[in-house]
Short mmCIF file of C-alpha atoms in Angstrom, two decimals:
data_model
loop_
_atom_site.label_atom_id
_atom_site.label_comp_id
_atom_site.label_asym_id
_atom_site.label_seq_id
_atom_site.Cartn_x
_atom_site.Cartn_y
_atom_site.Cartn_z
CA UNK W 1140 70.82 125.75 107.99
CA UNK W 1141 74.52 125.15 107.56
CA UNK W 1142 76.07 125.20 111.03
CA UNK W 1143 79.68 125.58 109.95
CA UNK W 1144 82.06 124.50 107.18
CA UNK W 1145 85.09 122.23 107.07
CA UNK W 1146 87.71 123.79 104.82
CA UNK W 1147 90.68 121.48 105.40
CA UNK W 1148 91.39 118.08 106.92
CA UNK W 1149 94.58 116.15 107.67
CA UNK W 1150 95.37 112.73 109.10
CA UNK W 1151 98.51 110.76 109.84
CA UNK W 1152 99.03 107.27 108.61
CA UNK W 1153 97.34 105.19 111.34
CA UNK W 1154 99.19 102.25 112.86
CA UNK W 1155 102.06 101.38 115.11
CA UNK W 1156 104.13 104.55 114.63
CA UNK W 1157 107.13 103.36 116.58
CA UNK W 1158 109.38 106.40 116.66
CA UNK W 1159 106.75 109.11 117.00
CA UNK W 1160 105.10 110.53 120.11
CA UNK W 1161 101.63 112.09 120.32
CA UNK W 1162 102.82 115.66 119.67
CA UNK W 1163 104.72 114.59 116.56
CA UNK W 1164 101.73 112.67 115.24
CA UNK W 1165 99.57 115.75 115.74
CA UNK W 1166 102.12 117.89 113.89
CA UNK W 1167 102.15 115.44 110.97
CA UNK W 1168 98.36 115.80 110.57
CA UNK W 1169 98.46 119.56 111.07
CA UNK W 1170 101.20 120.06 108.46
CA UNK W 1171 99.13 118.16 105.91
CA UNK W 1172 96.44 120.80 106.39
CA UNK W 1173 98.91 123.68 106.14
CA UNK W 1174 100.54 122.23 103.01
CA UNK W 1175 97.21 121.55 101.29
CA UNK W 1176 95.59 124.91 102.13
CA UNK W 1177 97.73 127.73 100.74
CA UNK W 1178 95.25 130.43 101.75
CA UNK W 1179 95.26 129.35 105.39
CA UNK W 1180 97.84 131.00 107.58
CA UNK W 1181 98.56 130.23 111.21
CA UNK W 1182 97.29 133.61 112.34
CA UNK W 1183 93.82 132.74 110.96
CA UNK W 1184 93.37 129.97 113.55
CA UNK W 1185 91.89 131.47 116.71
CA UNK W 1186 91.16 128.46 118.94
CA UNK W 1187 92.20 124.81 119.29
CA UNK W 1188 90.13 121.87 120.62
CA UNK W 1189 91.94 118.57 121.16
CA UNK W 1190 90.34 115.17 121.79
CA UNK W 1191 92.52 112.75 123.71
CA UNK W 1192 91.43 109.76 125.79
CA UNK W 1193 94.06 109.13 128.41
CA UNK W 1194 97.29 110.27 129.99
CA UNK W 1195 97.85 106.67 131.05
CA UNK W 1196 99.51 105.91 127.70
CA UNK W 1197 102.26 108.52 127.97
CA UNK W 1198 101.79 110.56 131.16
CA UNK W 1199 100.95 113.78 129.36
CA UNK W 1200 97.90 115.97 129.81
CA UNK W 1201 97.48 119.62 128.71
CA UNK W 1202 97.18 118.57 125.09
CA UNK W 1203 95.40 121.86 124.32
CA UNK W 1204 98.45 123.96 125.12
CA UNK W 1205 100.94 121.43 123.81
CA UNK W 1206 99.29 121.07 120.40
CA UNK W 1207 98.77 124.83 120.12
CA UNK W 1208 102.45 125.34 120.87
CA UNK W 1209 103.59 122.67 118.41
CA UNK W 1210 101.37 124.06 115.66
CA UNK W 1211 102.81 127.54 116.18
CA UNK W 1212 99.44 128.96 117.21
CA UNK W 1213 100.25 130.56 120.59
CA UNK W 1214 98.56 132.36 122.28
CA UNK W 1215 95.30 130.96 120.85
CA UNK W 1216 92.93 129.55 123.45
CA UNK W 1217 92.80 125.78 123.68
CA UNK W 1218 91.41 122.86 125.63
CA UNK W 1219 91.52 119.10 125.76
CA UNK W 1220 88.16 117.31 125.73
CA UNK W 1221 87.46 113.71 126.75
CA UNK W 1222 84.64 111.25 126.12
CA UNK W 1223 86.83 108.15 125.70
CA UNK W 1224 86.59 107.05 122.05
CA UNK W 1225 84.22 109.94 121.29
CA UNK W 1226 86.83 112.54 122.29
CA UNK W 1227 87.57 113.42 118.64
CA UNK W 1228 83.93 114.09 117.77
CA UNK W 1229 83.54 116.11 120.95
CA UNK W 1230 86.50 118.31 119.93
CA UNK W 1231 84.87 118.74 116.52
CA UNK W 1232 81.55 119.58 118.14
CA UNK W 1233 83.19 122.31 120.24
CA UNK W 1234 84.81 123.74 117.11
CA UNK W 1235 81.42 123.88 115.37
CA UNK W 1236 79.74 125.46 118.42
CA UNK W 1237 82.58 127.98 118.68
CA UNK W 1238 82.13 129.34 115.14
CA UNK W 1239 78.33 129.11 115.44
CA UNK W 1240 78.47 131.27 118.56
CA UNK W 1241 80.21 133.97 116.60
CA UNK W 1242 83.13 133.99 118.99
CA UNK W 1243 85.69 132.95 116.37
CA UNK W 1244 85.85 132.71 112.58
CA UNK W 1245 88.38 129.90 112.12
CA UNK W 1246 89.16 127.15 114.62
CA UNK W 1247 91.07 123.87 114.68
CA UNK W 1248 89.67 120.55 115.94
CA UNK W 1249 92.24 117.83 116.58
CA UNK W 1250 92.35 114.32 117.98
CA UNK W 1251 95.37 112.29 118.97
CA UNK W 1252 96.32 109.07 120.75
CA UNK W 1253 99.63 107.28 121.13
CA UNK W 1254 98.67 103.81 122.36
CA UNK W 1255 101.46 101.50 121.24
CA UNK W 1256 103.76 102.38 124.14
CA UNK W 1257 101.60 100.01 126.17
CA UNK W 1258 101.07 96.24 126.18
CA UNK W 1259 97.68 94.75 125.29
CA UNK W 1260 97.07 94.04 129.00
CA UNK W 1261 97.80 97.69 129.86
CA UNK W 1262 95.65 99.02 127.01
CA UNK W 1263 92.81 96.75 128.16
CA UNK W 1264 93.07 98.36 131.59
CA UNK W 1265 93.30 101.94 130.30
CA UNK W 1266 90.16 101.41 128.19
CA UNK W 1267 88.29 99.78 131.09
CA UNK W 1268 88.35 103.22 132.73
CA UNK W 1269 85.40 104.06 130.44
CA UNK W 1270 83.24 101.40 132.12
CA UNK W 1271 81.38 101.84 135.43
CA UNK W 1272 84.04 101.53 138.16
CA UNK W 1273 82.07 99.89 140.93
CA UNK W 1274 80.01 97.31 139.07
CA UNK W 1275 81.88 96.75 135.78
CA UNK W 1276 85.60 97.46 136.24
CA UNK W 1277 85.77 95.87 139.69
CA UNK W 1278 84.16 92.75 138.30
CA UNK W 1279 86.63 92.27 135.47
CA UNK W 1280 84.44 93.45 132.57
CA UNK W 1281 86.79 94.38 129.74
CA UNK W 1282 85.55 96.49 126.83
CA UNK W 1283 85.59 93.60 124.39
CA UNK W 1284 83.45 91.64 126.89
CA UNK W 1285 81.00 94.54 127.23
CA UNK W 1286 80.43 94.66 123.45
CA UNK W 1287 80.48 90.85 123.43
CA UNK W 1288 77.48 90.90 125.77
CA UNK W 1289 75.64 93.13 123.30
CA UNK W 1290 76.53 90.55 120.65
CA UNK W 1291 75.36 87.59 122.74
CA UNK W 1292 71.98 89.24 123.27
CA UNK W 1293 71.68 90.32 119.62
CA UNK W 1294 72.46 86.78 118.48
CA UNK W 1295 69.74 85.28 120.68
CA UNK W 1296 67.07 87.92 120.08
CA UNK W 1297 67.61 88.60 116.41
CA UNK W 1298 69.45 85.59 114.99
CA UNK W 1299 72.66 87.47 114.22
CA UNK W 1300 75.57 85.04 113.85
CA UNK W 1301 79.33 85.01 114.33
CA UNK W 1302 79.55 84.75 110.52
CA UNK W 1303 77.57 88.00 110.17
CA UNK W 1304 80.04 89.76 112.45
CA UNK W 1305 82.93 88.24 110.50
CA UNK W 1306 81.46 89.71 107.29
CA UNK W 1307 81.79 93.20 108.80
CA UNK W 1308 85.50 92.55 109.37
CA UNK W 1309 85.89 91.15 105.84
CA UNK W 1310 84.27 94.25 104.27
CA UNK W 1311 86.18 96.76 106.37
CA UNK W 1312 89.54 95.05 105.85
CA UNK W 1313 88.83 94.97 102.11
CA UNK W 1314 88.15 98.72 102.15
CA UNK W 1315 91.32 99.38 104.16
CA UNK W 1316 93.44 97.69 101.50
CA UNK W 1317 92.53 100.67 99.27
CA UNK W 1318 93.33 103.22 101.99
CA UNK W 1319 97.03 104.15 102.01
CA UNK W 1320 96.72 105.54 105.56
CA UNK W 1321 95.00 102.51 107.08
CA UNK W 1322 96.52 100.44 109.89
CA UNK W 1323 95.53 96.95 108.69
CA UNK W 1324 95.85 96.90 104.89
CA UNK W 1325 95.27 93.20 104.65
CA UNK W 1326 92.25 91.34 103.30
CA UNK W 1327 90.79 88.68 105.58
CA UNK W 1328 88.29 85.87 104.98
CA UNK W 1329 85.32 84.79 107.08
CA UNK W 1330 87.31 81.75 108.13
CA UNK W 1331 90.30 83.91 109.17
CA UNK W 1332 87.98 85.87 111.44
CA UNK W 1333 86.17 82.84 112.86
CA UNK W 1334 89.42 81.01 113.63
CA UNK W 1335 91.27 84.00 115.10
CA UNK W 1336 91.99 83.67 118.82
CA UNK W 1337 89.22 84.48 121.29
CA UNK W 1338 89.32 87.88 123.02
CA UNK W 1339 85.89 87.88 124.67
CA UNK W 1340 83.53 85.23 123.32
CA UNK W 1341 81.79 85.57 120.90
CA UNK W 1342 84.28 88.24 119.77
CA UNK W 1343 87.58 87.11 118.36
CA UNK W 1344 90.74 89.04 117.54
CA UNK W 1345 89.53 90.02 114.05
CA UNK W 1346 86.21 91.26 115.47
CA UNK W 1347 88.16 93.89 117.44
CA UNK W 1348 89.75 97.13 116.29
CA UNK W 1349 93.55 97.25 116.66
CA UNK W 1350 95.68 99.27 119.10
CA UNK W 1351 96.71 102.23 116.95
CA UNK W 1352 98.70 105.44 117.03
CA UNK W 1353 97.49 108.42 115.05
CA UNK W 1354 96.16 111.94 114.83
CA UNK W 1355 93.67 113.86 112.69
CA UNK W 1356 92.76 117.54 112.43
CA UNK W 1357 90.13 119.61 110.65
CA UNK W 1358 89.76 123.35 110.17
CA UNK W 1359 86.25 124.67 110.85
CA UNK W 1360 85.02 128.09 109.71
CA UNK W 1361 81.92 130.19 109.47
CA UNK W 1362 80.06 129.31 106.24
CA UNK W 1363 80.55 132.75 104.68
CA UNK W 1364 84.35 132.52 105.03
CA UNK W 1365 84.73 128.98 103.69
CA UNK W 1366 85.51 129.86 100.07
CA UNK W 1367 88.49 131.91 101.16
CA UNK W 1368 90.23 128.62 101.94
CA UNK W 1369 88.82 126.02 99.54
CA UNK W 1370 86.74 125.61 96.38
CA UNK W 1371 84.87 122.64 97.89
CA UNK W 1372 83.84 123.40 101.45
CA UNK W 1373 82.14 120.59 103.33
CA UNK W 1374 79.05 121.84 105.10
CA UNK W 1375 78.14 120.66 108.61
CA UNK W 1376 74.36 120.38 108.30
CA UNK W 1377 73.47 118.50 111.48
CA UNK W 1378 75.14 117.55 114.71
CA UNK W 1379 73.60 115.46 117.49
CA UNK W 1380 75.00 114.56 120.89
CA UNK W 1381 73.37 112.20 123.40
CA UNK W 1382 74.29 110.25 126.54
CA UNK W 1383 73.29 106.98 128.16
CA UNK W 1384 74.04 105.25 131.48
CA UNK W 1385 77.77 104.66 131.92
CA UNK W 1386 77.19 101.06 132.89
CA UNK W 1387 75.85 98.74 130.22
CA UNK W 1388 74.37 96.55 132.99
CA UNK W 1389 71.65 99.04 133.91
CA UNK W 1390 70.23 99.50 130.39
CA UNK W 1391 66.75 98.29 129.60
CA UNK W 1392 67.91 96.42 126.47
CA UNK W 1393 71.67 96.07 126.22
CA UNK W 1394 71.85 95.64 122.44
CA UNK W 1395 69.76 98.73 121.70
CA UNK W 1396 71.91 101.88 121.82
CA UNK W 1397 69.47 104.59 122.91
CA UNK W 1398 72.08 107.36 122.79
CA UNK W 1399 72.98 106.48 119.18
CA UNK W 1400 69.30 106.65 118.30
CA UNK W 1401 68.84 110.02 120.03
CA UNK W 1402 72.04 111.53 118.65
CA UNK W 1403 71.40 110.47 115.06
CA UNK W 1404 67.73 111.53 115.21
CA UNK W 1405 68.84 114.98 116.30
CA UNK W 1406 71.42 115.19 113.50
CA UNK W 1407 68.94 114.01 110.84
CA UNK W 1408 66.31 116.47 112.06
CA UNK W 1409 68.75 119.38 112.07
CA UNK W 1410 69.98 118.52 108.58
CA UNK W 1411 66.39 117.94 107.37
CA UNK W 1412 67.25 114.63 105.76
CA UNK W 1413 66.09 111.03 105.95
CA UNK W 1414 68.42 108.08 106.66
CA UNK W 1415 67.91 106.85 103.09
CA UNK W 1416 69.61 109.97 101.71
CA UNK W 1417 72.99 109.17 103.28
CA UNK W 1418 75.52 108.11 100.61
CA UNK W 1419 78.44 107.29 102.87
CA UNK W 1420 78.71 106.65 106.61
CA UNK W 1421 81.72 106.30 108.87
CA UNK W 1422 80.44 104.56 111.99
CA UNK W 1423 81.95 103.31 115.24
CA UNK W 1424 82.87 99.67 114.50
CA UNK W 1425 85.24 99.32 117.47
CA UNK W 1426 83.87 95.77 117.50
CA UNK W 1427 82.15 94.20 114.48
CA UNK W 1428 78.84 93.75 116.34
CA UNK W 1429 78.60 97.49 116.80
CA UNK W 1430 78.48 98.21 113.07
CA UNK W 1431 75.49 95.83 112.88
CA UNK W 1432 73.77 97.45 115.87
CA UNK W 1433 74.43 100.96 114.52
CA UNK W 1434 72.80 100.11 111.17
CA UNK W 1435 69.59 99.77 113.19
CA UNK W 1436 70.14 102.85 115.37
CA UNK W 1437 70.80 104.94 112.25
CA UNK W 1438 67.60 103.51 110.68
CA UNK W 1439 69.48 102.04 107.72
CA UNK W 1440 67.81 98.75 108.75
CA UNK W 1441 64.74 97.93 110.88
CA UNK W 1442 65.38 97.11 114.53
CA UNK W 1443 66.90 93.65 114.87
CA UNK W 1444 67.79 93.38 111.18
CA UNK W 1445 71.18 95.10 111.08
CA UNK W 1446 72.93 91.94 109.95
CA UNK W 1447 70.80 91.71 106.80
CA UNK W 1448 72.64 94.68 105.25
CA UNK W 1449 76.07 93.09 105.59
CA UNK W 1450 74.79 89.68 104.41
CA UNK W 1451 73.35 91.24 101.27
CA UNK W 1452 76.36 93.44 100.52
CA UNK W 1453 74.30 96.62 100.84
CA UNK W 1454 76.99 98.44 102.83
CA UNK W 1455 79.87 97.78 100.44
CA UNK W 1456 81.39 100.76 98.62
CA UNK W 1457 78.80 101.73 96.01
CA UNK W 1458 76.02 99.81 97.81
CA UNK W 1459 72.77 101.26 99.13
CA UNK W 1460 74.84 103.12 101.73
CA UNK W 1461 78.63 102.78 101.76
CA UNK W 1462 79.62 102.06 105.36
CA UNK W 1463 83.18 102.57 106.58
CA UNK W 1464 84.92 102.96 103.19
CA UNK W 1465 88.06 103.98 105.12
CA UNK W 1466 88.20 100.53 106.68
CA UNK W 1467 86.53 101.84 109.84
CA UNK W 1468 87.92 101.53 113.33
CA UNK W 1469 88.30 97.84 112.55
CA UNK W 1470 90.92 98.21 109.82
CA UNK W 1471 91.80 101.88 109.30
CA UNK W 1472 92.62 101.68 112.99
CA UNK W 1473 91.35 103.16 116.25
CA UNK W 1474 93.69 105.70 117.90
CA UNK W 1475 91.03 106.40 120.54
CA UNK W 1476 91.01 110.20 120.87
CA UNK W 1477 91.67 110.71 117.15
CA UNK W 1478 88.99 108.36 115.80
CA UNK W 1479 86.11 110.87 115.64
CA UNK W 1480 88.24 113.16 113.51
CA UNK W 1481 89.57 110.27 111.40
CA UNK W 1482 85.91 109.64 110.53
CA UNK W 1483 85.38 113.27 109.58
CA UNK W 1484 88.62 113.23 107.56
CA UNK W 1485 87.29 110.28 105.56
CA UNK W 1486 83.91 111.97 105.06
CA UNK W 1487 85.71 115.06 103.71
CA UNK W 1488 87.86 112.90 101.39
CA UNK W 1489 84.71 111.22 100.08
CA UNK W 1490 82.66 114.40 99.65
CA UNK W 1491 85.46 116.26 97.90
CA UNK W 1492 86.16 113.33 95.59
CA UNK W 1493 89.66 112.67 96.92
CA UNK W 1494 89.17 109.09 98.11
CA UNK W 1495 90.75 107.52 94.99
CA UNK W 1496 90.35 103.74 94.88
CA UNK W 1497 87.84 103.71 97.74
CA UNK W 1498 85.79 106.61 96.34
CA UNK W 1499 82.04 106.24 96.83
CA UNK W 1500 80.41 107.23 93.52
CA UNK W 1501 78.45 110.52 93.64
CA UNK W 1502 78.93 111.03 97.36
CA UNK W 1503 76.89 114.11 98.32
CA UNK W 1504 75.82 113.47 101.90
CA UNK W 1505 77.95 111.79 104.55
CA UNK W 1506 77.32 110.78 108.15
CA UNK W 1507 79.78 110.17 110.95
CA UNK W 1508 78.91 108.43 114.23
CA UNK W 1509 81.49 108.36 117.01
CA UNK W 1510 80.85 106.94 120.47
CA UNK W 1511 82.56 106.68 123.84
CA UNK W 1512 82.10 104.01 126.50
CA UNK W 1513 79.51 101.37 125.62
CA UNK W 1514 77.35 103.78 123.54
CA UNK W 1515 77.44 106.02 126.64
CA UNK W 1516 78.12 109.23 124.72
CA UNK W 1517 77.40 109.41 121.00
CA UNK W 1518 78.02 112.22 118.54
CA UNK W 1519 76.55 112.07 115.03
CA UNK W 1520 77.31 114.57 112.27
CA UNK W 1521 75.68 115.02 108.88
CA UNK W 1522 78.00 116.57 106.29
CA UNK W 1523 77.22 117.72 102.78
CA UNK W 1524 79.35 118.81 99.87
CA UNK Q 282 79.86 107.58 159.87
CA UNK Q 283 77.73 110.69 159.42
CA UNK Q 284 74.21 110.37 158.06
CA UNK Q 285 75.19 112.09 154.80
CA UNK Q 286 77.30 109.15 153.73
CA UNK Q 287 74.94 106.46 154.96
CA UNK Q 288 74.03 105.48 151.38
CA UNK Q 289 77.56 105.63 150.06
CA UNK Q 290 79.54 103.18 147.94
CA UNK Q 291 81.91 102.88 150.89
CA UNK Q 292 79.01 101.66 153.06
CA UNK Q 293 77.95 99.28 150.26
CA UNK Q 294 81.33 97.55 150.56
CA UNK Q 295 81.21 97.64 154.37
CA UNK Q 296 77.92 95.76 154.21
CA UNK Q 297 79.45 93.35 151.72
CA UNK Q 298 82.21 92.56 154.23
CA UNK Q 299 79.37 91.39 156.46
CA UNK Q 300 78.14 89.14 153.67
CA UNK Q 301 75.26 91.27 152.39
CA UNK Q 302 74.76 92.83 148.95
CA UNK Q 303 72.29 95.65 149.47
CA UNK Q 304 70.45 98.25 147.44
CA UNK Q 305 69.40 101.72 148.54
CA UNK Q 306 65.60 101.80 148.42
CA UNK Q 307 63.62 105.01 148.07
CA UNK Q 308 60.99 105.31 150.80
CA UNK Q 309 58.92 107.60 148.63
CA UNK Q 310 58.68 105.81 145.26
CA UNK Q 311 60.19 102.40 146.02
CA UNK Q 312 62.98 102.64 143.41
CA UNK Q 313 66.08 100.60 144.34
CA UNK Q 314 69.67 101.37 143.35
CA UNK Q 315 72.88 99.32 143.28
CA UNK Q 316 75.39 100.79 143.85
CA UNK Q 317 73.55 103.08 146.28
CA UNK Q 318 73.12 106.80 145.74
CA UNK Q 319 72.45 109.52 148.33
CA UNK Q 320 69.23 110.54 146.56
CA UNK Q 321 66.70 108.59 144.53
CA UNK Q 322 67.61 108.55 140.82
CA UNK Q 323 63.91 108.59 139.88
CA UNK Q 324 62.19 111.05 142.24
CA UNK Q 325 65.26 112.68 143.90
CA UNK Q 326 63.96 112.03 147.41
CA UNK Q 327 66.59 111.61 150.14
CA UNK Q 328 64.40 109.33 152.26
CA UNK Q 329 66.14 106.01 151.73
CA UNK Q 330 66.57 102.65 153.43
CA UNK Q 331 68.64 99.51 152.77
CA UNK Q 332 67.12 96.48 151.07
CA UNK Q 333 68.77 93.13 150.33
CA UNK Q 334 69.32 92.37 146.65
CA UNK Q 335 67.43 89.13 145.88
CA UNK Q 336 70.19 86.52 145.76
CA UNK Q 337 68.90 84.57 142.78
CA UNK Q 338 68.77 85.92 139.28
CA UNK Q 339 69.02 84.99 135.64
CA UNK Q 340 71.59 85.75 132.98
CA UNK Q 341 70.59 88.57 130.63
CA UNK Q 342 73.78 88.26 128.61
CA UNK Q 343 77.31 86.93 129.04
CA UNK Q 344 80.79 86.66 127.59
CA UNK Q 345 83.96 84.71 128.29
CA UNK Q 346 87.00 86.92 128.81
CA UNK Q 347 90.30 85.69 127.38
CA UNK Q 348 92.30 88.92 127.48
CA UNK Q 349 92.12 91.11 130.59
CA UNK Q 350 94.04 93.61 132.68
CA UNK Q 351 96.70 92.81 135.28
CA UNK Q 352 94.16 92.48 138.12
CA UNK Q 353 92.16 89.75 136.34
CA UNK Q 354 94.57 88.21 133.80
CA UNK Q 355 95.43 85.36 136.19
CA UNK Q 356 91.77 84.26 136.09
CA UNK Q 357 91.32 83.99 132.29
CA UNK Q 358 89.29 82.54 130.80
CA UNK Q 359 86.44 83.66 133.05
CA UNK Q 360 82.74 84.18 132.40
CA UNK Q 361 81.17 87.59 132.99
CA UNK Q 362 77.45 88.23 132.87
CA UNK Q 363 74.75 90.80 133.32
CA UNK Q 364 72.25 89.32 135.76
CA UNK Q 365 68.65 90.33 136.34
CA UNK Q 366 67.65 89.89 140.00
CA UNK Q 367 64.08 91.08 139.56
CA UNK Q 368 62.15 93.43 137.28
CA UNK Q 369 64.18 96.40 138.47
CA UNK Q 370 67.62 95.28 139.64
CA UNK Q 371 70.42 94.22 137.32
CA UNK Q 372 74.10 93.76 138.17
CA UNK Q 373 77.20 92.61 136.34
CA UNK Q 374 79.72 90.13 137.70
CA UNK Q 375 81.79 86.99 137.26
CA UNK Q 376 80.15 83.56 137.28
CA UNK Q 377 82.72 81.37 139.00
CA UNK Q 378 83.61 77.78 138.15
CA UNK Q 379 81.82 77.56 134.83
CA UNK Q 380 82.91 77.74 131.22
CA UNK Q 381 80.81 79.48 128.65
CA UNK Q 382 79.31 76.27 127.23
CA UNK Q 383 77.56 75.81 130.58
CA UNK Q 384 75.93 79.26 130.46
CA UNK Q 385 73.21 80.67 128.28
CA UNK Q 386 70.80 83.58 128.38
CA UNK Q 387 68.27 82.68 131.07
CA UNK Q 388 70.69 80.53 133.14
CA UNK Q 389 69.81 80.78 136.85
CA UNK Q 390 72.61 82.04 139.07
CA UNK Q 391 73.05 82.89 142.76
CA UNK Q 392 74.76 85.95 144.19
CA UNK Q 393 77.48 85.21 146.75
CA UNK Q 394 79.96 87.22 148.73
CA UNK Q 395 83.61 86.30 149.02
CA UNK Q 396 84.26 86.46 152.74
CA UNK Q 397 87.92 85.42 152.71
CA UNK Q 398 89.42 87.62 155.42
CA UNK Q 399 92.74 89.32 154.83
CA UNK Q 400 92.53 89.23 151.05
CA UNK Q 401 93.00 92.50 149.19
CA UNK Q 402 90.92 93.96 146.37
CA UNK Q 403 90.06 92.83 143.71
CA UNK Q 404 89.55 89.52 145.49
CA UNK Q 405 87.82 90.83 148.60
CA UNK Q 406 85.37 92.22 149.54
CA UNK Q 407 83.39 91.40 146.44
CA UNK Q 408 80.35 89.62 145.16
CA UNK Q 409 80.27 86.95 142.48
CA UNK Q 410 77.85 84.42 141.03
CA UNK Q 411 77.58 80.67 140.94
CA UNK Q 412 75.41 78.69 138.57
CA UNK Q 413 72.36 77.05 140.13
CA UNK Q 414 71.88 73.44 139.11
CA UNK Q 415 68.84 72.99 136.90
#
């Protein structure tokens, strides 16, 4: 059963957007939707859901009201939703549930983050808020070090190497070169990655996603209304949401993301598809190791063998499954609260054949996986053209 | 302190000031929790007692932090680890006075409490690890 349809999507250029604040970034993405969708008028949009990680970047909360005001959608109901880096997918999920409930016909899901006001040390601290306060934050565990510990275990248990992780960066940077809206449009080599400065061993600078500004929005409607707005609606066929312990330290196996497994299983089941049917996947490569781990959670590779796909080029554009054709969080950029919707924006571009030089041939079924904390909340969506 | 907050995080740090890192142990099913909780996370019983966390453990995984926040930046690079104290209890913390080449998965470490009086958080009260010589 089709849960809902996406009839329009917009995204800012991602990067260090020096002269623009969060509200202006949101407006840029929203106006793209309004300009590209002549049959959509502001009065059609009945509710607004906004994903945003933290007020620590710019001392602003109430993004629901603010974005609704800036879009010219007052007095539509609105709310901000937070699940750290999964905030965008959570906003999207609420939009889908809203139209599924029958409450509204047309709703807007948005995500936004303005991070570059802050120094790297400050951003490190703001992101640490997503780790367990008592045991992790108070003991100096940064987010790169939390994912680094997943990497250390994966390397020992499964033979994954620093070179394998570097290959993820090489692929995603290469894809970003073809994405005019990407943050890091620069090809890198394995040696560039391996010799970049350490952030949290074994992760180096080029294993980590950048500090980005950006916003993305999508318009979600009931299936029967979709063709009023577009000739190529994108159907939401499955949506899974799952949680895990906030602290990585208390997991049974730290490099096995149970919530990603549960969330994707739910999405596959709802969409009645097998992992092998996915043509294109936008997954949460906040750190290179996580793309490798997620290949296993999504059942694109057997457990422990995630690195094999990147070694054999199977996740390149046009490969067995094209993974992160946008450049991913790694190179398209990672404006935290916007990322989940940036992923959906890319899936829509791919499924509607608008992805130009990074177009995945014959893309019919797409998957997005967005997570917050250390795989502590994971939302997976299956989309179909 | 009232009995309701006996198994609180506040009490956990009070005990740490006295040099002890302790878990809340469920009297009914034996499950232990660090940090403590007011009810058992497994069977939801509120019959709890305090139990010392075994001081020795082994490294489950680790990293070496080079970029941190303001509270910890003056310590970089420092080694963080997830440590298994027994089949049930795991904690995360800093292993002091080592570099990452001296640590691997399985390295034996000992839990210690910083008892420097007068110091403010994040330096005190807190626990940390030291490497045990082979």
